[in-house]
Amino acid sequence: IKDRFDLEHSEKFIIYDSDYPEVEQFPREFEVQFIVINEDGKEKVRIINNSTGKQLGNDITDNSHQDDGYRFHDIFHFGYVAYLGWSPVVRKLMGIKRKSDDVTDEIEDGARAAITEELVSLFIYSHGMDHQLFKYSNSVDTEILKTVQKLVSGIEVKNCTQKQWETSIINSYKVYDELRVNKGGRVLVSIKNRKLIYLGKS
């Protein structure tokens, strides 16, 4: 019951990089900007780390025959950072993989963990498509959360409760909706306050 419903089950909130050098840690609070650009008739999303001014990754399209908004999906990864203290995808984008430990670098921050994270995001998104992308929801089906826990059972985030996952999903999708409606904007990612906040278009 605690795993499913207790958000104050705070001992389960683990900052996975707290014992690593500062250069290998997520900033405890940072701002990213989603910029929409049009190129060759396609709408793409570019993400800038406002702390450094550097672009994070490549410009993203929906990679789909349909305009389904998945080009904004990196917000889910930033949601995992804010609410779970975890994201091998964002670690790679920000250049903060934990290379001081070979095992952690290979397993927790490596390709398989990143693929698992992308799979989780796509799995939740596919489910969300049948539920208006959680626009009017404050909960996620328990079976979906159980499946997510199974998918990540071999990596460090296995410690996260269903309630933590649900909180991350629902709040990330609220920010996702803001980004789609406003065609981009600034987002605050806060590990220290466990928040993901849409700050506006500019």
mmCIF file with all atom_site columns, C-alpha atoms in Angstrom:
data_model
loop_
_atom_site.group_PDB
_atom_site.id
_atom_site.type_symbol
_atom_site.label_atom_id
_atom_site.label_alt_id
_atom_site.label_comp_id
_atom_site.label_asym_id
_atom_site.label_entity_id
_atom_site.label_seq_id
_atom_site.pdbx_PDB_ins_code
_atom_site.Cartn_x
_atom_site.Cartn_y
_atom_site.Cartn_z
_atom_site.occupancy
_atom_site.B_iso_or_equiv
_atom_site.pdbx_formal_charge
_atom_site.auth_seq_id
_atom_site.auth_comp_id
_atom_site.auth_asym_id
_atom_site.auth_atom_id
_atom_site.pdbx_PDB_model_num
ATOM 1   C CA . ILE A 1 1   ? 0.000  0.000  0.000   1.00 0.00 ? 1   ILE A CA 1
ATOM 2   C CA . LYS A 1 2   ? 2.846  2.393  0.840   1.00 0.00 ? 2   LYS A CA 1
ATOM 3   C CA . ASP A 1 3   ? 4.570  1.568  -2.439  1.00 0.00 ? 3   ASP A CA 1
ATOM 4   C CA . ARG A 1 4   ? 1.440  2.481  -4.387  1.00 0.00 ? 4   ARG A CA 1
ATOM 5   C CA . PHE A 1 5   ? 0.015  5.427  -2.470  1.00 0.00 ? 5   PHE A CA 1
ATOM 6   C CA . ASP A 1 6   ? 2.451  6.985  0.012   1.00 0.00 ? 6   ASP A CA 1
ATOM 7   C CA . LEU A 1 7   ? 4.272  9.936  -1.514  1.00 0.00 ? 7   LEU A CA 1
ATOM 8   C CA . GLU A 1 8   ? 5.951  10.630 1.821   1.00 0.00 ? 8   GLU A CA 1
ATOM 9   C CA . HIS A 1 9   ? 7.703  7.272  1.664   1.00 0.00 ? 9   HIS A CA 1
ATOM 10  C CA . SER A 1 10  ? 10.757 9.510  1.494   1.00 0.00 ? 10  SER A CA 1
ATOM 11  C CA . GLU A 1 11  ? 13.410 6.934  2.312   1.00 0.00 ? 11  GLU A CA 1
ATOM 12  C CA . LYS A 1 12  ? 12.758 5.603  -1.177  1.00 0.00 ? 12  LYS A CA 1
ATOM 13  C CA . PHE A 1 13  ? 13.880 8.906  -2.721  1.00 0.00 ? 13  PHE A CA 1
ATOM 14  C CA . ILE A 1 14  ? 17.512 8.254  -3.468  1.00 0.00 ? 14  ILE A CA 1
ATOM 15  C CA . ILE A 1 15  ? 19.879 10.715 -5.092  1.00 0.00 ? 15  ILE A CA 1
ATOM 16  C CA . TYR A 1 16  ? 21.887 8.129  -6.951  1.00 0.00 ? 16  TYR A CA 1
ATOM 17  C CA . ASP A 1 17  ? 24.919 10.303 -7.661  1.00 0.00 ? 17  ASP A CA 1
ATOM 18  C CA . SER A 1 18  ? 25.428 11.828 -4.201  1.00 0.00 ? 18  SER A CA 1
ATOM 19  C CA . ASP A 1 19  ? 28.616 9.825  -3.556  1.00 0.00 ? 19  ASP A CA 1
ATOM 20  C CA . TYR A 1 20  ? 30.212 10.714 -6.892  1.00 0.00 ? 20  TYR A CA 1
ATOM 21  C CA . PRO A 1 21  ? 32.409 13.703 -7.824  1.00 0.00 ? 21  PRO A CA 1
ATOM 22  C CA . GLU A 1 22  ? 30.464 16.930 -8.316  1.00 0.00 ? 22  GLU A CA 1
ATOM 23  C CA . VAL A 1 23  ? 31.230 16.968 -12.049 1.00 0.00 ? 23  VAL A CA 1
ATOM 24  C CA . GLU A 1 24  ? 29.370 13.647 -12.313 1.00 0.00 ? 24  GLU A CA 1
ATOM 25  C CA . GLN A 1 25  ? 26.296 14.837 -10.402 1.00 0.00 ? 25  GLN A CA 1
ATOM 26  C CA . PHE A 1 26  ? 23.068 16.282 -11.728 1.00 0.00 ? 26  PHE A CA 1
ATOM 27  C CA . PRO A 1 27  ? 22.809 19.970 -10.858 1.00 0.00 ? 27  PRO A CA 1
ATOM 28  C CA . ARG A 1 28  ? 20.339 20.002 -7.994  1.00 0.00 ? 28  ARG A CA 1
ATOM 29  C CA . GLU A 1 29  ? 18.380 22.675 -9.845  1.00 0.00 ? 29  GLU A CA 1
ATOM 30  C CA . PHE A 1 30  ? 18.709 23.829 -13.441 1.00 0.00 ? 30  PHE A CA 1
ATOM 31  C CA . GLU A 1 31  ? 16.690 25.321 -16.279 1.00 0.00 ? 31  GLU A CA 1
ATOM 32  C CA . VAL A 1 32  ? 16.210 24.009 -19.790 1.00 0.00 ? 32  VAL A CA 1
ATOM 33  C CA . GLN A 1 33  ? 14.538 25.675 -22.753 1.00 0.00 ? 33  GLN A CA 1
ATOM 34  C CA . PHE A 1 34  ? 12.543 23.916 -25.447 1.00 0.00 ? 34  PHE A CA 1
ATOM 35  C CA . ILE A 1 35  ? 12.739 25.858 -28.711 1.00 0.00 ? 35  ILE A CA 1
ATOM 36  C CA . VAL A 1 36  ? 10.512 24.990 -31.675 1.00 0.00 ? 36  VAL A CA 1
ATOM 37  C CA . ILE A 1 37  ? 12.089 25.460 -35.084 1.00 0.00 ? 37  ILE A CA 1
ATOM 38  C CA . ASN A 1 38  ? 10.723 24.817 -38.562 1.00 0.00 ? 38  ASN A CA 1
ATOM 39  C CA . GLU A 1 39  ? 13.016 23.257 -41.108 1.00 0.00 ? 39  GLU A CA 1
ATOM 40  C CA . ASP A 1 40  ? 12.078 21.858 -44.528 1.00 0.00 ? 40  ASP A CA 1
ATOM 41  C CA . GLY A 1 41  ? 8.414  21.870 -43.549 1.00 0.00 ? 41  GLY A CA 1
ATOM 42  C CA . LYS A 1 42  ? 9.054  19.886 -40.370 1.00 0.00 ? 42  LYS A CA 1
ATOM 43  C CA . GLU A 1 43  ? 8.656  21.125 -36.835 1.00 0.00 ? 43  GLU A CA 1
ATOM 44  C CA . LYS A 1 44  ? 11.582 20.217 -34.633 1.00 0.00 ? 44  LYS A CA 1
ATOM 45  C CA . VAL A 1 45  ? 12.427 20.769 -30.989 1.00 0.00 ? 45  VAL A CA 1
ATOM 46  C CA . ARG A 1 46  ? 15.797 22.006 -29.806 1.00 0.00 ? 46  ARG A CA 1
ATOM 47  C CA . ILE A 1 47  ? 16.705 21.833 -26.102 1.00 0.00 ? 47  ILE A CA 1
ATOM 48  C CA . ILE A 1 48  ? 19.107 24.308 -24.527 1.00 0.00 ? 48  ILE A CA 1
ATOM 49  C CA . ASN A 1 49  ? 20.645 24.061 -21.075 1.00 0.00 ? 49  ASN A CA 1
ATOM 50  C CA . ASN A 1 50  ? 20.132 27.661 -19.942 1.00 0.00 ? 50  ASN A CA 1
ATOM 51  C CA . SER A 1 51  ? 22.862 27.301 -17.314 1.00 0.00 ? 51  SER A CA 1
ATOM 52  C CA . THR A 1 52  ? 25.530 26.726 -19.960 1.00 0.00 ? 52  THR A CA 1
ATOM 53  C CA . GLY A 1 53  ? 23.863 27.922 -23.155 1.00 0.00 ? 53  GLY A CA 1
ATOM 54  C CA . LYS A 1 54  ? 24.701 24.594 -24.770 1.00 0.00 ? 54  LYS A CA 1
ATOM 55  C CA . GLN A 1 55  ? 22.333 22.478 -26.834 1.00 0.00 ? 55  GLN A CA 1
ATOM 56  C CA . LEU A 1 56  ? 21.422 19.116 -25.304 1.00 0.00 ? 56  LEU A CA 1
ATOM 57  C CA . GLY A 1 57  ? 21.424 16.442 -27.990 1.00 0.00 ? 57  GLY A CA 1
ATOM 58  C CA . ASN A 1 58  ? 20.152 16.861 -31.525 1.00 0.00 ? 58  ASN A CA 1
ATOM 59  C CA . ASP A 1 59  ? 17.018 18.547 -32.814 1.00 0.00 ? 59  ASP A CA 1
ATOM 60  C CA . ILE A 1 60  ? 14.078 16.153 -32.432 1.00 0.00 ? 60  ILE A CA 1
ATOM 61  C CA . THR A 1 61  ? 11.114 15.428 -34.704 1.00 0.00 ? 61  THR A CA 1
ATOM 62  C CA . ASP A 1 62  ? 8.187  13.131 -33.929 1.00 0.00 ? 62  ASP A CA 1
ATOM 63  C CA . ASN A 1 63  ? 9.850  10.311 -35.920 1.00 0.00 ? 63  ASN A CA 1
ATOM 64  C CA . SER A 1 64  ? 6.321  9.307  -36.839 1.00 0.00 ? 64  SER A CA 1
ATOM 65  C CA . HIS A 1 65  ? 3.885  9.431  -39.772 1.00 0.00 ? 65  HIS A CA 1
ATOM 66  C CA . GLN A 1 66  ? 1.561  11.396 -37.492 1.00 0.00 ? 66  GLN A CA 1
ATOM 67  C CA . ASP A 1 67  ? 1.995  14.710 -35.713 1.00 0.00 ? 67  ASP A CA 1
ATOM 68  C CA . ASP A 1 68  ? 1.673  13.287 -32.203 1.00 0.00 ? 68  ASP A CA 1
ATOM 69  C CA . GLY A 1 69  ? 3.895  15.696 -30.279 1.00 0.00 ? 69  GLY A CA 1
ATOM 70  C CA . TYR A 1 70  ? 6.508  13.106 -29.343 1.00 0.00 ? 70  TYR A CA 1
ATOM 71  C CA . ARG A 1 71  ? 9.178  15.648 -30.323 1.00 0.00 ? 71  ARG A CA 1
ATOM 72  C CA . PHE A 1 72  ? 8.650  17.125 -26.846 1.00 0.00 ? 72  PHE A CA 1
ATOM 73  C CA . HIS A 1 73  ? 9.150  13.771 -25.120 1.00 0.00 ? 73  HIS A CA 1
ATOM 74  C CA . ASP A 1 74  ? 12.522 14.655 -23.562 1.00 0.00 ? 74  ASP A CA 1
ATOM 75  C CA . ILE A 1 75  ? 10.507 16.456 -20.902 1.00 0.00 ? 75  ILE A CA 1
ATOM 76  C CA . PHE A 1 76  ? 9.721  12.992 -19.498 1.00 0.00 ? 76  PHE A CA 1
ATOM 77  C CA . HIS A 1 77  ? 13.433 12.348 -19.012 1.00 0.00 ? 77  HIS A CA 1
ATOM 78  C CA . PHE A 1 78  ? 13.802 15.636 -17.144 1.00 0.00 ? 78  PHE A CA 1
ATOM 79  C CA . GLY A 1 79  ? 10.797 14.575 -15.073 1.00 0.00 ? 79  GLY A CA 1
ATOM 80  C CA . TYR A 1 80  ? 12.653 11.413 -14.082 1.00 0.00 ? 80  TYR A CA 1
ATOM 81  C CA . VAL A 1 81  ? 15.555 13.599 -12.970 1.00 0.00 ? 81  VAL A CA 1
ATOM 82  C CA . ALA A 1 82  ? 13.308 15.837 -10.873 1.00 0.00 ? 82  ALA A CA 1
ATOM 83  C CA . TYR A 1 83  ? 11.112 13.197 -9.260  1.00 0.00 ? 83  TYR A CA 1
ATOM 84  C CA . LEU A 1 84  ? 13.330 10.100 -9.264  1.00 0.00 ? 84  LEU A CA 1
ATOM 85  C CA . GLY A 1 85  ? 16.850 11.558 -9.246  1.00 0.00 ? 85  GLY A CA 1
ATOM 86  C CA . TRP A 1 86  ? 17.591 9.379  -12.263 1.00 0.00 ? 86  TRP A CA 1
ATOM 87  C CA . SER A 1 87  ? 18.022 9.489  -16.028 1.00 0.00 ? 87  SER A CA 1
ATOM 88  C CA . PRO A 1 88  ? 20.856 7.879  -17.983 1.00 0.00 ? 88  PRO A CA 1
ATOM 89  C CA . VAL A 1 89  ? 19.517 9.703  -21.058 1.00 0.00 ? 89  VAL A CA 1
ATOM 90  C CA . VAL A 1 90  ? 19.921 13.149 -19.481 1.00 0.00 ? 90  VAL A CA 1
ATOM 91  C CA . ARG A 1 91  ? 23.292 12.150 -17.993 1.00 0.00 ? 91  ARG A CA 1
ATOM 92  C CA . LYS A 1 92  ? 24.574 11.490 -21.493 1.00 0.00 ? 92  LYS A CA 1
ATOM 93  C CA . LEU A 1 93  ? 23.055 14.694 -22.882 1.00 0.00 ? 93  LEU A CA 1
ATOM 94  C CA . MET A 1 94  ? 24.643 16.756 -20.100 1.00 0.00 ? 94  MET A CA 1
ATOM 95  C CA . GLY A 1 95  ? 28.001 14.945 -20.197 1.00 0.00 ? 95  GLY A CA 1
ATOM 96  C CA . ILE A 1 96  ? 27.845 13.845 -16.558 1.00 0.00 ? 96  ILE A CA 1
ATOM 97  C CA . LYS A 1 97  ? 28.111 10.064 -16.800 1.00 0.00 ? 97  LYS A CA 1
ATOM 98  C CA . ARG A 1 98  ? 29.695 8.550  -13.700 1.00 0.00 ? 98  ARG A CA 1
ATOM 99  C CA . LYS A 1 99  ? 32.963 7.567  -15.347 1.00 0.00 ? 99  LYS A CA 1
ATOM 100 C CA . SER A 1 100 ? 34.859 7.486  -12.058 1.00 0.00 ? 100 SER A CA 1
ATOM 101 C CA . ASP A 1 101 ? 33.325 4.044  -11.484 1.00 0.00 ? 101 ASP A CA 1
ATOM 102 C CA . ASP A 1 102 ? 33.661 1.629  -14.405 1.00 0.00 ? 102 ASP A CA 1
ATOM 103 C CA . VAL A 1 103 ? 30.761 -0.586 -13.335 1.00 0.00 ? 103 VAL A CA 1
ATOM 104 C CA . THR A 1 104 ? 28.360 2.300  -12.800 1.00 0.00 ? 104 THR A CA 1
ATOM 105 C CA . ASP A 1 105 ? 29.429 3.902  -16.080 1.00 0.00 ? 105 ASP A CA 1
ATOM 106 C CA . GLU A 1 106 ? 28.820 0.674  -17.993 1.00 0.00 ? 106 GLU A CA 1
ATOM 107 C CA . ILE A 1 107 ? 25.633 -0.561 -16.329 1.00 0.00 ? 107 ILE A CA 1
ATOM 108 C CA . GLU A 1 108 ? 23.741 2.354  -14.782 1.00 0.00 ? 108 GLU A CA 1
ATOM 109 C CA . ASP A 1 109 ? 24.786 5.051  -17.258 1.00 0.00 ? 109 ASP A CA 1
ATOM 110 C CA . GLY A 1 110 ? 25.330 2.839  -20.292 1.00 0.00 ? 110 GLY A CA 1
ATOM 111 C CA . ALA A 1 111 ? 23.373 2.127  -23.456 1.00 0.00 ? 111 ALA A CA 1
ATOM 112 C CA . ARG A 1 112 ? 21.143 -0.588 -22.007 1.00 0.00 ? 112 ARG A CA 1
ATOM 113 C CA . ALA A 1 113 ? 19.937 1.623  -19.153 1.00 0.00 ? 113 ALA A CA 1
ATOM 114 C CA . ALA A 1 114 ? 19.286 4.481  -21.586 1.00 0.00 ? 114 ALA A CA 1
ATOM 115 C CA . ILE A 1 115 ? 17.355 2.155  -23.920 1.00 0.00 ? 115 ILE A CA 1
ATOM 116 C CA . THR A 1 116 ? 15.320 0.948  -20.946 1.00 0.00 ? 116 THR A CA 1
ATOM 117 C CA . GLU A 1 117 ? 14.489 4.545  -20.052 1.00 0.00 ? 117 GLU A CA 1
ATOM 118 C CA . GLU A 1 118 ? 13.409 5.305  -23.624 1.00 0.00 ? 118 GLU A CA 1
ATOM 119 C CA . LEU A 1 119 ? 11.303 2.136  -23.612 1.00 0.00 ? 119 LEU A CA 1
ATOM 120 C CA . VAL A 1 120 ? 9.589  3.187  -20.387 1.00 0.00 ? 120 VAL A CA 1
ATOM 121 C CA . SER A 1 121 ? 8.836  6.618  -21.862 1.00 0.00 ? 121 SER A CA 1
ATOM 122 C CA . LEU A 1 122 ? 7.428  5.144  -25.074 1.00 0.00 ? 122 LEU A CA 1
ATOM 123 C CA . PHE A 1 123 ? 5.415  2.512  -23.194 1.00 0.00 ? 123 PHE A CA 1
ATOM 124 C CA . ILE A 1 124 ? 3.802  5.147  -20.977 1.00 0.00 ? 124 ILE A CA 1
ATOM 125 C CA . TYR A 1 125 ? 3.207  7.432  -23.970 1.00 0.00 ? 125 TYR A CA 1
ATOM 126 C CA . SER A 1 126 ? 1.498  4.637  -25.923 1.00 0.00 ? 126 SER A CA 1
ATOM 127 C CA . HIS A 1 127 ? -0.787 4.028  -22.952 1.00 0.00 ? 127 HIS A CA 1
ATOM 128 C CA . GLY A 1 128 ? -1.354 7.749  -22.528 1.00 0.00 ? 128 GLY A CA 1
ATOM 129 C CA . MET A 1 129 ? -2.518 8.119  -26.124 1.00 0.00 ? 129 MET A CA 1
ATOM 130 C CA . ASP A 1 130 ? -5.650 6.208  -25.114 1.00 0.00 ? 130 ASP A CA 1
ATOM 131 C CA . HIS A 1 131 ? -6.118 8.462  -22.068 1.00 0.00 ? 131 HIS A CA 1
ATOM 132 C CA . GLN A 1 132 ? -5.785 11.951 -23.590 1.00 0.00 ? 132 GLN A CA 1
ATOM 133 C CA . LEU A 1 133 ? -2.122 11.933 -22.563 1.00 0.00 ? 133 LEU A CA 1
ATOM 134 C CA . PHE A 1 134 ? -3.161 12.165 -18.899 1.00 0.00 ? 134 PHE A CA 1
ATOM 135 C CA . LYS A 1 135 ? -4.444 15.719 -19.456 1.00 0.00 ? 135 LYS A CA 1
ATOM 136 C CA . TYR A 1 136 ? -7.396 15.182 -17.137 1.00 0.00 ? 136 TYR A CA 1
ATOM 137 C CA . SER A 1 137 ? -5.862 12.461 -14.975 1.00 0.00 ? 137 SER A CA 1
ATOM 138 C CA . ASN A 1 138 ? -4.365 12.487 -11.530 1.00 0.00 ? 138 ASN A CA 1
ATOM 139 C CA . SER A 1 139 ? -3.489 8.803  -11.505 1.00 0.00 ? 139 SER A CA 1
ATOM 140 C CA . VAL A 1 140 ? -1.946 6.067  -13.636 1.00 0.00 ? 140 VAL A CA 1
ATOM 141 C CA . ASP A 1 141 ? -3.251 2.502  -13.865 1.00 0.00 ? 141 ASP A CA 1
ATOM 142 C CA . THR A 1 142 ? -1.568 0.281  -11.297 1.00 0.00 ? 142 THR A CA 1
ATOM 143 C CA . GLU A 1 143 ? -0.804 -2.377 -13.928 1.00 0.00 ? 143 GLU A CA 1
ATOM 144 C CA . ILE A 1 144 ? 1.100  0.209  -15.983 1.00 0.00 ? 144 ILE A CA 1
ATOM 145 C CA . LEU A 1 145 ? 3.161  1.156  -12.936 1.00 0.00 ? 145 LEU A CA 1
ATOM 146 C CA . LYS A 1 146 ? 3.856  -2.502 -12.148 1.00 0.00 ? 146 LYS A CA 1
ATOM 147 C CA . THR A 1 147 ? 5.076  -3.044 -15.705 1.00 0.00 ? 147 THR A CA 1
ATOM 148 C CA . VAL A 1 148 ? 7.375  -0.035 -15.441 1.00 0.00 ? 148 VAL A CA 1
ATOM 149 C CA . GLN A 1 149 ? 8.838  -1.457 -12.230 1.00 0.00 ? 149 GLN A CA 1
ATOM 150 C CA . LYS A 1 150 ? 9.479  -4.762 -14.008 1.00 0.00 ? 150 LYS A CA 1
ATOM 151 C CA . LEU A 1 151 ? 11.203 -3.015 -16.897 1.00 0.00 ? 151 LEU A CA 1
ATOM 152 C CA . VAL A 1 152 ? 13.637 -1.243 -14.558 1.00 0.00 ? 152 VAL A CA 1
ATOM 153 C CA . SER A 1 153 ? 14.108 -4.117 -12.127 1.00 0.00 ? 153 SER A CA 1
ATOM 154 C CA . GLY A 1 154 ? 17.745 -4.651 -13.147 1.00 0.00 ? 154 GLY A CA 1
ATOM 155 C CA . ILE A 1 155 ? 18.975 -1.083 -12.632 1.00 0.00 ? 155 ILE A CA 1
ATOM 156 C CA . GLU A 1 156 ? 19.317 1.352  -9.735  1.00 0.00 ? 156 GLU A CA 1
ATOM 157 C CA . VAL A 1 157 ? 15.894 2.957  -10.162 1.00 0.00 ? 157 VAL A CA 1
ATOM 158 C CA . LYS A 1 158 ? 14.302 -0.341 -9.145  1.00 0.00 ? 158 LYS A CA 1
ATOM 159 C CA . ASN A 1 159 ? 14.046 1.232  -5.683  1.00 0.00 ? 159 ASN A CA 1
ATOM 160 C CA . CYS A 1 160 ? 11.427 3.749  -6.821  1.00 0.00 ? 160 CYS A CA 1
ATOM 161 C CA . THR A 1 161 ? 7.865  3.193  -5.649  1.00 0.00 ? 161 THR A CA 1
ATOM 162 C CA . GLN A 1 162 ? 4.778  3.106  -7.833  1.00 0.00 ? 162 GLN A CA 1
ATOM 163 C CA . LYS A 1 163 ? 3.730  6.408  -6.262  1.00 0.00 ? 163 LYS A CA 1
ATOM 164 C CA . GLN A 1 164 ? 7.028  8.015  -7.247  1.00 0.00 ? 164 GLN A CA 1
ATOM 165 C CA . TRP A 1 165 ? 6.578  6.833  -10.821 1.00 0.00 ? 165 TRP A CA 1
ATOM 166 C CA . GLU A 1 166 ? 2.984  8.038  -10.874 1.00 0.00 ? 166 GLU A CA 1
ATOM 167 C CA . THR A 1 167 ? 3.971  11.466 -9.525  1.00 0.00 ? 167 THR A CA 1
ATOM 168 C CA . SER A 1 168 ? 6.718  11.756 -12.128 1.00 0.00 ? 168 SER A CA 1
ATOM 169 C CA . ILE A 1 169 ? 4.420  10.709 -14.980 1.00 0.00 ? 169 ILE A CA 1
ATOM 170 C CA . ILE A 1 170 ? 1.435  12.910 -14.121 1.00 0.00 ? 170 ILE A CA 1
ATOM 171 C CA . ASN A 1 171 ? 3.496  16.028 -13.446 1.00 0.00 ? 171 ASN A CA 1
ATOM 172 C CA . SER A 1 172 ? 5.739  15.537 -16.476 1.00 0.00 ? 172 SER A CA 1
ATOM 173 C CA . TYR A 1 173 ? 2.707  15.224 -18.728 1.00 0.00 ? 173 TYR A CA 1
ATOM 174 C CA . LYS A 1 174 ? 1.276  18.467 -17.343 1.00 0.00 ? 174 LYS A CA 1
ATOM 175 C CA . VAL A 1 175 ? 4.488  20.248 -18.358 1.00 0.00 ? 175 VAL A CA 1
ATOM 176 C CA . TYR A 1 176 ? 4.485  18.360 -21.675 1.00 0.00 ? 176 TYR A CA 1
ATOM 177 C CA . ASP A 1 177 ? 1.013  19.764 -22.391 1.00 0.00 ? 177 ASP A CA 1
ATOM 178 C CA . GLU A 1 178 ? 2.227  23.288 -21.628 1.00 0.00 ? 178 GLU A CA 1
ATOM 179 C CA . LEU A 1 179 ? 5.149  22.842 -24.025 1.00 0.00 ? 179 LEU A CA 1
ATOM 180 C CA . ARG A 1 180 ? 2.878  21.620 -26.827 1.00 0.00 ? 180 ARG A CA 1
ATOM 181 C CA . VAL A 1 181 ? 0.239  24.312 -26.367 1.00 0.00 ? 181 VAL A CA 1
ATOM 182 C CA . ASN A 1 182 ? 2.797  27.119 -26.111 1.00 0.00 ? 182 ASN A CA 1
ATOM 183 C CA . LYS A 1 183 ? 5.187  25.701 -28.709 1.00 0.00 ? 183 LYS A CA 1
ATOM 184 C CA . GLY A 1 184 ? 8.098  25.458 -26.328 1.00 0.00 ? 184 GLY A CA 1
ATOM 185 C CA . GLY A 1 185 ? 9.241  27.352 -23.273 1.00 0.00 ? 185 GLY A CA 1
ATOM 186 C CA . ARG A 1 186 ? 11.450 27.244 -20.195 1.00 0.00 ? 186 ARG A CA 1
ATOM 187 C CA . VAL A 1 187 ? 11.311 24.487 -17.594 1.00 0.00 ? 187 VAL A CA 1
ATOM 188 C CA . LEU A 1 188 ? 12.823 24.345 -14.114 1.00 0.00 ? 188 LEU A CA 1
ATOM 189 C CA . VAL A 1 189 ? 14.174 20.924 -13.139 1.00 0.00 ? 189 VAL A CA 1
ATOM 190 C CA . SER A 1 190 ? 14.614 20.713 -9.372  1.00 0.00 ? 190 SER A CA 1
ATOM 191 C CA . ILE A 1 191 ? 15.937 17.645 -7.614  1.00 0.00 ? 191 ILE A CA 1
ATOM 192 C CA . LYS A 1 192 ? 16.218 19.478 -4.308  1.00 0.00 ? 192 LYS A CA 1
ATOM 193 C CA . ASN A 1 193 ? 12.490 20.311 -4.310  1.00 0.00 ? 193 ASN A CA 1
ATOM 194 C CA . ARG A 1 194 ? 11.364 17.333 -6.417  1.00 0.00 ? 194 ARG A CA 1
ATOM 195 C CA . LYS A 1 195 ? 9.616  19.608 -8.888  1.00 0.00 ? 195 LYS A CA 1
ATOM 196 C CA . LEU A 1 196 ? 9.284  20.087 -12.636 1.00 0.00 ? 196 LEU A CA 1
ATOM 197 C CA . ILE A 1 197 ? 7.873  23.540 -13.336 1.00 0.00 ? 197 ILE A CA 1
ATOM 198 C CA . TYR A 1 198 ? 6.890  25.214 -16.611 1.00 0.00 ? 198 TYR A CA 1
ATOM 199 C CA . LEU A 1 199 ? 8.179  28.790 -16.371 1.00 0.00 ? 199 LEU A CA 1
ATOM 200 C CA . GLY A 1 200 ? 6.663  30.240 -19.530 1.00 0.00 ? 200 GLY A CA 1
ATOM 201 C CA . LYS A 1 201 ? 7.545  30.864 -23.135 1.00 0.00 ? 201 LYS A CA 1
ATOM 202 C CA . SER A 1 202 ? 10.376 33.309 -22.511 1.00 0.00 ? 202 SER A CA 1
#
